[in-house]
PDB file of C-alpha atoms in Angstrom:
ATOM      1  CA  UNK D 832       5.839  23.833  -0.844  1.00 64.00           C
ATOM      2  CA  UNK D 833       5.436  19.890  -1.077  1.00 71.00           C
ATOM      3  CA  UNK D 834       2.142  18.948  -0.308  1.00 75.00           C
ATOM      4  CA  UNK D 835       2.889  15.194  -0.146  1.00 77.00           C
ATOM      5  CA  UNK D 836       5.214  12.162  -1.276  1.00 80.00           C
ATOM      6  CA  UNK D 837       5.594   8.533  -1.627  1.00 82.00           C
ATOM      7  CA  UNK D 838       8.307   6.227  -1.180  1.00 88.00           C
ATOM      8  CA  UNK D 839       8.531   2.743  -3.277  1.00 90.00           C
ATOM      9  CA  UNK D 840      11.794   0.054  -3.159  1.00 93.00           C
ATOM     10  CA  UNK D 841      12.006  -0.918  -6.894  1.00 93.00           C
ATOM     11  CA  UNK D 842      14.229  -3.613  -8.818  1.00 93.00           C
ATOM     12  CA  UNK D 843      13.752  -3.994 -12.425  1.00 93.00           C
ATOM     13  CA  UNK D 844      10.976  -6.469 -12.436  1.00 93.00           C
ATOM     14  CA  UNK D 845       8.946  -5.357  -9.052  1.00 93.00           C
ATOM     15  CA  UNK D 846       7.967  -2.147  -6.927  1.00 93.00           C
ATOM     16  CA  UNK D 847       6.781  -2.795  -3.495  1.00 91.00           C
ATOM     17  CA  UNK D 848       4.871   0.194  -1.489  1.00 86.00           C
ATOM     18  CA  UNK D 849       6.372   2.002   1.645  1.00 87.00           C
ATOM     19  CA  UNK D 850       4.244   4.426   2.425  1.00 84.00           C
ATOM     20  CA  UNK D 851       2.626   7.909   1.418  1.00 81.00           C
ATOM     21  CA  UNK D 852       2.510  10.964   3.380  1.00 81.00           C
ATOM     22  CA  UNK D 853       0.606  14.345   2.649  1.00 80.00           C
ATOM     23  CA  UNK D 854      -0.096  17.736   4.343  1.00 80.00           C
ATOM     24  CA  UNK D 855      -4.066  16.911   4.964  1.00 78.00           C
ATOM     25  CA  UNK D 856      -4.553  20.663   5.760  1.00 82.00           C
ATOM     26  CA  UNK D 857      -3.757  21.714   1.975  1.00 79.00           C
ATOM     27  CA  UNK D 858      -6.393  19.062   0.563  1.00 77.00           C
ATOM     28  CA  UNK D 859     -10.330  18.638   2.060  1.00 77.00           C
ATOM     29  CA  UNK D 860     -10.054  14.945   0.824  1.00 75.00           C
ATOM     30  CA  UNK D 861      -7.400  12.351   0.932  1.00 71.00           C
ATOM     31  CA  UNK D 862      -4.917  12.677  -2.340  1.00 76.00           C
ATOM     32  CA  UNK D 863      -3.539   9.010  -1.693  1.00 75.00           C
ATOM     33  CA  UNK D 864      -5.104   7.589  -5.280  1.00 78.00           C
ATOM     34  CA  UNK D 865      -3.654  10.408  -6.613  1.00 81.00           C
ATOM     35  CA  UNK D 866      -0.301   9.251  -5.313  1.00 81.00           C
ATOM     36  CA  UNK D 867      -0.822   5.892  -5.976  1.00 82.00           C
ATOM     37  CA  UNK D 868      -1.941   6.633  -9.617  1.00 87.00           C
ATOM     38  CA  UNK D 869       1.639   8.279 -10.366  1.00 88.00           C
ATOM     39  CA  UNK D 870       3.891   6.186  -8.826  1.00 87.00           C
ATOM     40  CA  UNK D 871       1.790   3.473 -11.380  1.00 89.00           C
ATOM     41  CA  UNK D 872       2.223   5.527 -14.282  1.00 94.00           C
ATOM     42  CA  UNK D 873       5.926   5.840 -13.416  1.00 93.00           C
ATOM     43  CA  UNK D 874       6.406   1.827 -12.702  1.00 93.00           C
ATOM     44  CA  UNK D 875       4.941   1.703 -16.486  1.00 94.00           C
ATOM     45  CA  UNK D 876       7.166   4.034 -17.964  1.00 95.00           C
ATOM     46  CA  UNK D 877      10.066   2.016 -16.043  1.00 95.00           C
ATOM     47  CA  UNK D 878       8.459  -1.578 -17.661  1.00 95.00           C
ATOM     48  CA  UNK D 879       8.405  -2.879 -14.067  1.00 94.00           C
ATOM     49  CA  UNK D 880       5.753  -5.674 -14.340  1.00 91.00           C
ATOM     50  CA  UNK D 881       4.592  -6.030 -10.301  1.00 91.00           C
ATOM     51  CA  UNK D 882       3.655  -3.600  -7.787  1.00 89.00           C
ATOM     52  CA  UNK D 883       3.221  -4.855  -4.785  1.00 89.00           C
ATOM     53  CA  UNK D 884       1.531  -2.666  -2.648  1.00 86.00           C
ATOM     54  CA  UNK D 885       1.373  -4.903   1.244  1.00 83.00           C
ATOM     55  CA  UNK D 886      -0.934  -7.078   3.322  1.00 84.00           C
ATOM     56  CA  UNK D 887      -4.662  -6.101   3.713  1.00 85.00           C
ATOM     57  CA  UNK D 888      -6.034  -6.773   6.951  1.00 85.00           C
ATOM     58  CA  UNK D 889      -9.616  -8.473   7.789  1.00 84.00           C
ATOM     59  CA  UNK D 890     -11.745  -8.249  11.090  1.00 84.00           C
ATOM     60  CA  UNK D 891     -11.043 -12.107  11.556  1.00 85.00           C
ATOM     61  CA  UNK D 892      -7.340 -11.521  12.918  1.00 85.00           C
ATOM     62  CA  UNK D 893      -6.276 -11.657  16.092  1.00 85.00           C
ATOM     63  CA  UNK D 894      -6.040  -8.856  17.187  1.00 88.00           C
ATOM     64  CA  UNK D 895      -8.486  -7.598  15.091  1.00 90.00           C
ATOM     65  CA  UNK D 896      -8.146  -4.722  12.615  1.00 92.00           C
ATOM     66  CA  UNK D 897      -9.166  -1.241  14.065  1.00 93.00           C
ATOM     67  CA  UNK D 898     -11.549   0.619  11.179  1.00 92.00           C
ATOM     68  CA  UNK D 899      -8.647   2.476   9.639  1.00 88.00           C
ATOM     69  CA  UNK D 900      -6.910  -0.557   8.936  1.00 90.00           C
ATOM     70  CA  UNK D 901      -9.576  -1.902   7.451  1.00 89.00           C
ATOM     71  CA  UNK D 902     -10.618   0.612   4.971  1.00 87.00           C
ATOM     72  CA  UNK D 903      -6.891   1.070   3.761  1.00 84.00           C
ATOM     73  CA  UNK D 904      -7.188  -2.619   3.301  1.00 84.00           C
ATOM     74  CA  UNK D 905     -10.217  -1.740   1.061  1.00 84.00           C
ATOM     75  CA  UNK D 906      -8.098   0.926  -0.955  1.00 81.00           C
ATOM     76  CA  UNK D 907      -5.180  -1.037  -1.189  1.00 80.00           C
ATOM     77  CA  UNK D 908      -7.305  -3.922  -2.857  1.00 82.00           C
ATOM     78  CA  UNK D 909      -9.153  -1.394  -5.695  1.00 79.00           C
ATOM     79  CA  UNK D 910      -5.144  -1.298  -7.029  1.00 73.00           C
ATOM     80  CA  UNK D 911      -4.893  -4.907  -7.390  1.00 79.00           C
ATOM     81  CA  UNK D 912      -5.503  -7.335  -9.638  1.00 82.00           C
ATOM     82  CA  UNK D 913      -4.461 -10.312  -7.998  1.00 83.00           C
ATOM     83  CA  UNK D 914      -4.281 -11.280  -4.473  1.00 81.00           C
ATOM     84  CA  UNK D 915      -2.170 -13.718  -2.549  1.00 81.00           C
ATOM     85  CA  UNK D 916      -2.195 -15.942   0.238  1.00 78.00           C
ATOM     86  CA  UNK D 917       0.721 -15.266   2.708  1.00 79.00           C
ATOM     87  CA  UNK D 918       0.658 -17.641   5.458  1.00 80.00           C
ATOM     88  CA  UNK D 919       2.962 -16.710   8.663  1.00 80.00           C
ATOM     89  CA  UNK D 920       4.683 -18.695  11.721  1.00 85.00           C
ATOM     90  CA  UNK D 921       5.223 -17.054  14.780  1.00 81.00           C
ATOM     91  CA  UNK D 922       7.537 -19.142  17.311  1.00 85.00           C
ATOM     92  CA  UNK D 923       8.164 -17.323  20.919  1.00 84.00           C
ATOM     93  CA  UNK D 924      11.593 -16.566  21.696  1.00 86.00           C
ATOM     94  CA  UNK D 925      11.989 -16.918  25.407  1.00 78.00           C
ATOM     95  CA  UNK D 926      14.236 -14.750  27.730  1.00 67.00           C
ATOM     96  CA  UNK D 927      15.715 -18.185  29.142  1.00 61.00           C
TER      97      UNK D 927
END
């Protein structure tokens, strides 16, 4: 029985993070940093230098973050050592 997986796109210098899925009603608590820790362990092994695990949300975007959002933003950051500032144009496309 597979009690959960994760999926990363890897080249030979990066990794980035797709996403993790688990059975929640094998596990009382979340196994995520358990997921996390052996996909790292495996990017080591590998000698792939980045990991880049996505975009953290904050309650000052529009719209704003529900809760869950925010705390995986919180769990995403305890992986990293570095952040970085991704700035983003959006530019309506209208039907005519």
């Amino acid at each position: 029985m597979l009690g959960g997986a994760g999926t990363c796109h890897c080249s030979l210098a990066s990794c980035s993070y797709c996403a993790v899925i688990y059975d929640r009603a094998l596990f009382d608590q979340p196994i995520g940093h358990l997921v996390q820790m052996l996909a790292i362990e495996e990017m080591k092994r590998r000698g792939i230098a980045w990991y880049r695990i996505g975009r953290r949300s904050y309650a000052g975007e529009n719209p704003p973050p529900d809760a869950k959002e925010q705390n995986i933003g919180v769990f995403k950051e305890g992986f990293s050592t570095e952040t970085r500032l991704l700035l983003e144009t959006d530019c309506p496309v209208g039907a005519g």
